[in-house]
Coordinates of C-alpha atoms in Angstrom, one line a residue:
M1 CA 106.5 85.3 84.7
S2 CA 107.8 87.8 87.3
A3 CA 106.9 91.5 87.1
K4 CA 110.5 92.4 86.5
V5 CA 110.9 90.0 83.5
R6 CA 107.6 91.2 82.1
Y7 CA 108.7 94.9 82.5
Y8 CA 112.0 94.2 80.7
L9 CA 110.3 92.4 77.8
E10 CA 107.7 95.1 77.4
Q11 CA 110.5 97.6 76.8
S12 CA 111.5 95.8 73.6
V13 CA 108.0 95.7 72.1
P14 CA 108.3 99.1 70.2
E15 CA 111.6 97.9 68.7
L16 CA 110.1 94.6 67.5
E17 CA 107.1 96.3 66.1
D18 CA 109.4 98.7 64.2
L19 CA 111.4 95.7 62.8
Q20 CA 108.2 94.1 61.5
K21 CA 106.8 97.4 60.2
K22 CA 110.0 97.9 58.1
G23 CA 109.8 94.4 56.8
L24 CA 113.1 93.3 58.2
F25 CA 111.6 90.4 60.2
D26 CA 108.2 88.7 59.8
K27 CA 105.8 87.9 62.5
H28 CA 107.1 84.4 63.1
E29 CA 110.7 85.6 63.5
I30 CA 109.5 88.3 65.9
N31 CA 107.8 85.7 68.0
L32 CA 111.0 83.6 68.1
I33 CA 113.0 86.6 69.2
M34 CA 110.6 87.4 72.0
R35 CA 110.6 83.8 73.1
R36 CA 114.5 83.7 73.2
R37 CA 114.5 87.0 75.1
T38 CA 112.0 85.6 77.6
D39 CA 114.2 82.6 78.2
F40 CA 117.3 84.7 78.8
E41 CA 115.5 87.1 81.1
H42 CA 114.1 84.2 83.2
R43 CA 117.7 82.8 83.4
L44 CA 119.1 86.2 84.4
S45 CA 116.5 86.8 87.1
S46 CA 117.0 83.4 88.7
R47 CA 119.3 82.9 91.7
G48 CA 121.5 80.5 89.9
S49 CA 122.4 82.8 87.0
K50 CA 126.1 82.9 86.0
P51 CA 128.2 85.4 84.1
R52 CA 128.1 83.1 81.0
D53 CA 124.3 83.6 80.9
Y54 CA 124.8 87.4 80.4
T55 CA 127.5 86.8 77.8
K56 CA 125.3 84.4 75.8
Y57 CA 122.4 86.9 75.9
A58 CA 124.7 89.6 74.6
E59 CA 126.0 87.3 71.9
Y60 CA 122.4 86.4 70.8
E61 CA 121.5 90.1 70.5
S62 CA 124.7 90.7 68.5
N63 CA 123.6 87.9 66.0
V64 CA 120.1 89.5 65.7
E65 CA 121.7 92.9 65.0
K66 CA 124.0 91.4 62.4
L67 CA 121.0 89.9 60.6
R68 CA 119.1 93.1 60.9
R69 CA 121.9 95.1 59.3
K70 CA 122.4 92.6 56.6
R71 CA 118.8 92.6 55.6
Y72 CA 118.6 96.4 55.9
T73 CA 121.6 96.8 53.5
R74 CA 120.1 94.4 51.0
L75 CA 116.6 95.9 51.0
S76 CA 117.7 99.5 51.1
S77 CA 119.8 99.1 48.0
V78 CA 116.7 98.3 46.0
G79 CA 114.4 100.8 47.9
L80 CA 112.3 98.2 49.7
V81 CA 112.8 99.6 53.2
N82 CA 112.1 102.9 54.9
T83 CA 115.5 104.4 55.6
K84 CA 114.3 107.0 58.1
P85 CA 116.0 106.5 61.4
S86 CA 113.8 104.8 64.0
I87 CA 114.0 102.9 67.3
S88 CA 115.2 99.7 65.8
D89 CA 118.4 101.5 64.6
W90 CA 119.7 102.2 68.0
A91 CA 117.9 99.7 70.2
Y92 CA 120.8 97.2 70.0
E93 CA 123.3 99.3 71.8
R94 CA 120.9 100.2 74.5
R95 CA 119.7 96.6 75.0
V96 CA 123.2 95.1 75.2
S97 CA 124.5 97.9 77.4
F98 CA 121.6 97.1 79.8
I99 CA 122.5 93.5 79.8
Y100 CA 126.1 94.3 80.7
D101 CA 125.1 96.8 83.3
R102 CA 123.2 94.1 85.1
A103 CA 126.1 91.7 84.7
V104 CA 128.7 93.9 86.3
Q105 CA 126.3 94.8 89.1
K106 CA 125.7 91.2 89.9
F107 CA 129.3 90.0 89.3
P108 CA 131.4 93.1 90.1
N109 CA 134.5 90.9 90.7
D110 CA 134.4 89.1 87.3
F111 CA 136.9 91.0 85.2
T112 CA 136.0 89.0 82.1
I113 CA 132.5 90.5 82.1
W114 CA 134.1 94.0 82.5
E115 CA 136.4 93.3 79.6
D116 CA 133.6 92.1 77.4
Y117 CA 131.6 95.2 78.2
I118 CA 134.5 97.5 77.4
R119 CA 135.2 95.6 74.2
F120 CA 131.5 96.0 73.1
A121 CA 131.5 99.7 73.9
R122 CA 134.7 100.2 71.9
K123 CA 133.4 98.3 68.9
Q124 CA 130.2 100.5 68.9
K125 CA 132.4 103.6 69.6
M126 CA 130.3 104.5 72.6
F127 CA 133.0 106.8 74.2
K128 CA 130.8 108.3 76.8
K129 CA 129.7 104.9 77.9
I130 CA 133.4 103.7 78.0
Y131 CA 134.3 106.5 80.4
K132 CA 131.4 105.5 82.7
I133 CA 132.5 101.9 82.6
Y134 CA 136.1 102.7 83.5
T135 CA 135.0 105.1 86.2
Q136 CA 132.8 102.4 87.8
L137 CA 135.5 99.7 87.3
L138 CA 138.3 101.7 88.9
Q139 CA 136.2 102.9 91.8
L140 CA 135.3 99.3 92.6
H141 CA 138.8 97.9 91.9
P142 CA 141.5 100.5 92.5
T143 CA 144.1 97.8 93.1
S144 CA 143.5 96.2 89.7
V145 CA 146.6 97.0 87.7
A146 CA 145.3 95.6 84.5
S147 CA 142.2 97.8 84.7
W148 CA 144.3 101.0 85.2
I149 CA 146.6 100.0 82.3
S150 CA 143.5 99.3 80.1
A151 CA 142.0 102.7 80.9
A152 CA 145.3 104.5 80.2
N153 CA 145.8 102.7 76.9
F154 CA 142.3 103.7 75.9
E155 CA 143.0 107.4 76.6
Y156 CA 146.3 107.2 74.7
E157 CA 145.6 104.9 71.8
Y158 CA 141.9 105.5 71.1
V159 CA 141.3 109.1 72.3
G160 CA 144.8 110.4 71.7
S161 CA 145.2 112.1 75.0
A162 CA 148.7 111.5 76.5
K163 CA 147.8 114.0 79.2
N164 CA 144.9 111.9 80.5
A165 CA 146.8 108.7 80.1
R166 CA 149.7 110.1 82.2
T167 CA 147.2 111.2 84.9
L168 CA 145.7 107.7 85.0
F169 CA 149.2 106.1 85.3
Q170 CA 150.2 108.4 88.1
R171 CA 146.9 107.9 90.0
A172 CA 147.3 104.1 89.5
L173 CA 150.7 104.2 91.1
R174 CA 149.2 105.8 94.2
F175 CA 147.1 102.7 94.8
N176 CA 149.6 100.2 93.4
Q177 CA 153.1 101.3 94.3
D178 CA 154.4 97.8 94.6
S179 CA 153.4 96.8 91.1
K180 CA 156.5 96.4 88.9
K181 CA 154.3 95.8 85.8
L182 CA 152.7 99.2 86.3
W183 CA 156.0 101.0 86.7
L184 CA 157.4 99.4 83.6
T185 CA 154.2 100.0 81.6
Y186 CA 154.2 103.7 82.6
T187 CA 157.9 104.0 81.5
I188 CA 157.0 102.4 78.1
F189 CA 154.1 104.9 77.7
E190 CA 156.4 107.9 78.3
L191 CA 159.0 106.6 75.8
S192 CA 156.3 105.8 73.3
Y193 CA 154.8 109.3 73.6
I194 CA 158.2 111.0 72.9
T195 CA 158.9 108.6 70.0
K196 CA 155.5 109.4 68.5
L197 CA 155.9 113.1 69.0
L198 CA 159.3 113.1 67.2
T199 CA 158.0 110.9 64.4
R200 CA 155.1 113.2 63.8
R201 CA 157.5 116.1 63.7
R202 CA 159.6 114.4 61.0
I203 CA 156.6 113.3 59.0
L204 CA 154.9 116.7 59.0
G205 CA 158.1 118.6 58.5
L206 CA 157.9 120.4 61.8
M207 CA 161.3 121.9 62.4
T208 CA 163.1 122.1 65.7
E209 CA 164.7 125.4 66.7
K210 CA 168.1 124.2 65.6
Q211 CA 166.8 122.9 62.2
Q212 CA 164.9 126.2 61.6
L213 CA 168.1 128.2 62.3
E214 CA 170.2 126.1 59.9
H215 CA 167.5 126.3 57.3
E216 CA 167.4 130.1 57.5
Q217 CA 171.2 130.4 57.3
S218 CA 171.2 128.1 54.2
E219 CA 168.5 130.2 52.5
A220 CA 170.5 133.4 53.2
K221 CA 173.6 132.0 51.5
S222 CA 171.8 130.8 48.4
M223 CA 169.7 134.0 48.0
G224 CA 169.8 135.2 44.4
Q225 CA 171.0 131.8 43.1
D226 CA 168.8 129.2 41.4
D227 CA 165.9 131.7 40.9
G228 CA 164.3 129.1 38.6
L229 CA 163.5 126.8 41.5
I230 CA 159.9 126.6 42.9
E231 CA 159.7 128.5 46.2
L232 CA 158.2 126.4 48.9
P233 CA 156.2 128.1 51.6
S234 CA 158.3 128.6 54.8
V235 CA 156.9 127.5 58.1
T236 CA 156.5 130.4 60.4
N237 CA 156.4 130.2 64.2
D238 CA 152.6 131.0 64.2
E239 CA 152.0 128.3 61.6
L240 CA 154.1 125.9 63.6
K241 CA 152.1 126.5 66.7
S242 CA 148.9 126.1 64.7
Q243 CA 150.0 122.7 63.3
L244 CA 151.1 121.5 66.7
N245 CA 147.8 122.5 68.3
T246 CA 146.0 120.2 65.9
L247 CA 147.9 117.2 67.2
P248 CA 146.7 115.5 70.4
D249 CA 148.6 116.8 73.4
A250 CA 151.5 118.2 71.4
D251 CA 152.3 120.6 74.2
M252 CA 154.3 123.7 73.3
N253 CA 156.7 122.9 76.1
M254 CA 157.8 120.0 74.0
L255 CA 159.2 122.4 71.3
G256 CA 162.9 122.5 70.7
N257 CA 164.9 119.4 70.1
P258 CA 166.4 116.5 72.2
E259 CA 169.6 118.5 72.6
T260 CA 167.9 121.5 74.2
N261 CA 164.8 120.0 75.7
P262 CA 165.4 117.2 78.3
A263 CA 161.8 116.0 78.0
L264 CA 162.4 115.1 74.4
R265 CA 165.4 112.9 75.4
G266 CA 163.2 110.9 77.7
D267 CA 164.0 112.5 81.1
I268 CA 160.5 111.9 82.3
A269 CA 160.9 108.2 81.8
L270 CA 164.2 108.4 83.7
T271 CA 162.5 110.1 86.6
V272 CA 160.0 107.3 86.6
F273 CA 162.9 104.9 86.8
D274 CA 164.5 106.7 89.7
V275 CA 161.3 106.7 91.8
C276 CA 160.4 103.2 90.8
I277 CA 163.6 101.4 91.8
E278 CA 163.7 103.0 95.3
T279 CA 160.0 102.5 95.9
L280 CA 159.9 98.9 94.8
Y281 CA 163.0 98.1 96.9
K282 CA 161.4 99.5 100.0
L283 CA 158.3 97.5 99.4
K284 CA 159.9 94.3 98.3
R285 CA 158.3 91.2 99.8
N286 CA 161.0 88.6 99.2
T287 CA 163.5 89.1 102.0
N288 CA 165.8 86.4 100.7
I289 CA 167.0 88.4 97.7
S290 CA 169.8 90.8 98.2
E291 CA 169.7 94.5 97.4
F292 CA 172.1 94.0 94.5
E293 CA 170.1 91.1 93.0
F294 CA 166.9 93.0 93.3
K295 CA 168.1 96.2 91.8
Y296 CA 170.3 94.6 89.1
D297 CA 167.4 92.4 87.8
L298 CA 165.1 95.4 87.8
C299 CA 167.6 97.5 85.9
L300 CA 168.0 94.8 83.3
E301 CA 164.2 94.9 82.7
F302 CA 164.4 98.7 82.2
L303 CA 167.4 98.3 79.8
S304 CA 165.5 95.6 77.9
L305 CA 162.5 97.8 77.3
M306 CA 164.7 100.8 76.4
D307 CA 166.4 98.7 73.8
K308 CA 163.2 98.6 71.8
F309 CA 163.0 102.4 71.3
D310 CA 165.4 102.8 68.3
G311 CA 163.9 106.2 67.5
L312 CA 165.4 107.7 70.7
N313 CA 168.9 108.1 72.0
R314 CA 169.0 104.7 73.7
E315 CA 172.6 105.1 74.9
Y316 CA 171.6 108.3 76.8
L317 CA 168.7 106.5 78.4
E318 CA 170.6 103.4 79.3
Q319 CA 173.6 105.2 80.6
H320 CA 171.4 106.7 83.2
V321 CA 170.3 103.3 84.4
I322 CA 173.8 101.9 84.3
N323 CA 175.2 105.0 86.2
Y324 CA 172.7 104.2 89.0
L325 CA 174.1 100.7 89.3
M326 CA 177.7 102.0 89.1
R327 CA 177.1 104.4 91.9
Q328 CA 176.0 101.6 94.2
F329 CA 177.7 98.5 92.9
Q330 CA 180.8 99.7 91.1
N331 CA 182.8 96.6 92.1
E332 CA 180.3 94.1 90.7
P333 CA 181.7 92.5 87.5
S334 CA 178.2 92.2 85.8
V335 CA 177.6 95.9 86.4
V336 CA 181.1 96.9 85.0
V337 CA 180.4 94.8 81.9
L338 CA 177.1 96.6 81.3
D339 CA 179.0 99.9 81.5
V340 CA 181.8 98.8 79.3
T341 CA 179.6 97.3 76.6
L342 CA 177.0 100.1 76.4
P343 CA 178.4 101.8 73.3
I344 CA 177.8 98.6 71.2
R345 CA 174.7 97.4 73.1
N346 CA 172.4 98.5 70.3
V347 CA 174.9 98.5 67.4
S348 CA 174.7 95.8 64.8
F349 CA 178.0 94.1 63.9
E350 CA 177.1 95.0 60.3
N351 CA 177.5 98.7 61.2
E352 CA 180.7 100.2 59.9
Q353 CA 181.5 101.7 63.3
F354 CA 181.1 98.4 65.2
V355 CA 184.8 97.4 65.0
E356 CA 185.9 100.8 66.2
L357 CA 183.4 100.8 69.1
L358 CA 184.3 97.2 70.0
Q359 CA 188.0 98.2 70.3
S360 CA 187.0 101.2 72.4
C361 CA 185.0 98.9 74.7
T362 CA 187.9 96.6 75.1
K363 CA 190.2 99.4 76.1
K364 CA 187.7 100.5 78.7
Y365 CA 187.5 96.9 80.0
L366 CA 191.3 96.7 80.3
A367 CA 191.3 99.9 82.2
Y368 CA 188.7 98.6 84.7
K369 CA 190.6 95.4 85.1
A370 CA 193.9 97.2 85.8
K371 CA 192.3 99.0 88.7
L372 CA 191.0 95.9 90.4
Q373 CA 193.2 94.5 93.2
D374 CA 191.2 91.4 94.0
E375 CA 192.2 88.5 91.7
H376 CA 188.8 86.8 92.1
A377 CA 187.1 90.0 90.9
K378 CA 189.4 90.1 87.9
T379 CA 188.6 86.5 87.0
E380 CA 184.9 87.1 87.3
L381 CA 185.1 90.3 85.2
K382 CA 187.1 88.4 82.5
S383 CA 184.5 85.7 82.5
Q384 CA 181.6 88.1 82.2
F385 CA 183.2 90.1 79.3
A386 CA 184.2 86.9 77.5
K387 CA 180.6 85.7 77.8
F388 CA 179.4 88.9 76.2
L389 CA 181.8 88.5 73.3
N390 CA 181.0 84.9 72.7
K391 CA 177.4 85.9 71.9
Y392 CA 178.7 87.5 68.7
L393 CA 180.7 84.4 67.8
E394 CA 177.5 82.3 68.0
D395 CA 176.0 84.3 65.1
E396 CA 176.9 82.5 61.9
S397 CA 176.2 85.6 59.7
I398 CA 179.0 87.6 61.3
E399 CA 181.9 88.4 58.9
E400 CA 185.1 86.4 59.2
N401 CA 187.2 89.5 59.7
T402 CA 185.1 90.6 62.6
R403 CA 185.0 87.1 64.0
Q404 CA 188.8 86.9 64.0
L405 CA 189.0 90.3 65.8
I406 CA 186.6 89.1 68.5
R407 CA 188.7 85.9 69.0
A408 CA 191.9 87.9 69.2
I409 CA 190.3 90.2 71.8
T410 CA 189.1 87.2 73.8
K411 CA 192.6 85.8 73.9
R412 CA 193.9 89.2 75.3
L413 CA 191.5 89.2 78.2

């Protein structure tokens, strides 16, 4: 037995003695645990050790811990075990952390090991350890997009810090400007944050400036009437600030409403789009694809992700993307169809305004078509718009009246 293996095993002796003293494991079981740990340590110290050896070691320790907790719960319920905290209560986290520390040191390029380590730390809620792991991981692999996204998601979803998540995304883009996935994920984050902020405001009854003004005017008109109603406590500005301060990163500069505060409309995400599309085009590696094809396909991806945020003004967001295309490729039929059909892009045919909006889109299409001089362009525009309308006809649940209207419009094209 090497000196290193002997040293590592000696570190676990106090823990095993504590387990035996508490009556959670007998002497025979303690010997079996020591024997298995000896086998694992020999395997890890050998030249031919593999990442799987570390994973199996961690899994074994996890099974031992599950058994310890199960026995502790059963015995403590009948008063047969000393419940005073001792070394065996926290040895598991330290031991498995040490296993993973050695694993990532020996196999720093194996991302599966890193993911397992982070997953373990999250499960144990070892937040300080998680920060150290991510710091080490990102320093070693600054071009790993998945690692940056994982770190940002941890800050946003687990810690609740949108500010830190945003910092991570922006720092990640400095190292990975050519990553489309990173740009799109960052955009999704910004839109998700605004959606969550507005949702919290509605749930907690936090009033925007406009709503507060309307509420005060309504109270003034009804003053002296309905005196028998219970008076609810009003929300003052100081109380509003206090409630916002209890929310993670609900910055005071996000007060107001989407009409008065561009940030609440999603303008940060739109800025990300503006920078993204120009940056990625400059760095594009495929020289065979045209500028139009590249930018059009990228814009479609942005439009697709914006479609999912029904809590925001999607038409406002998507108009910005389409306007970008219209400024550069206004004669492209596919771009024109995007602009023409935007008002009904996210409107269900079951919506009572659908028919009116569809007719408005058709008028806009006819106006575009009348401006075109090239017959080929007219034919292509007609084909693209008809293709869009036919998607509705393929839906069997659409009402017959609406179906007939779409058919009539198609004939007029």
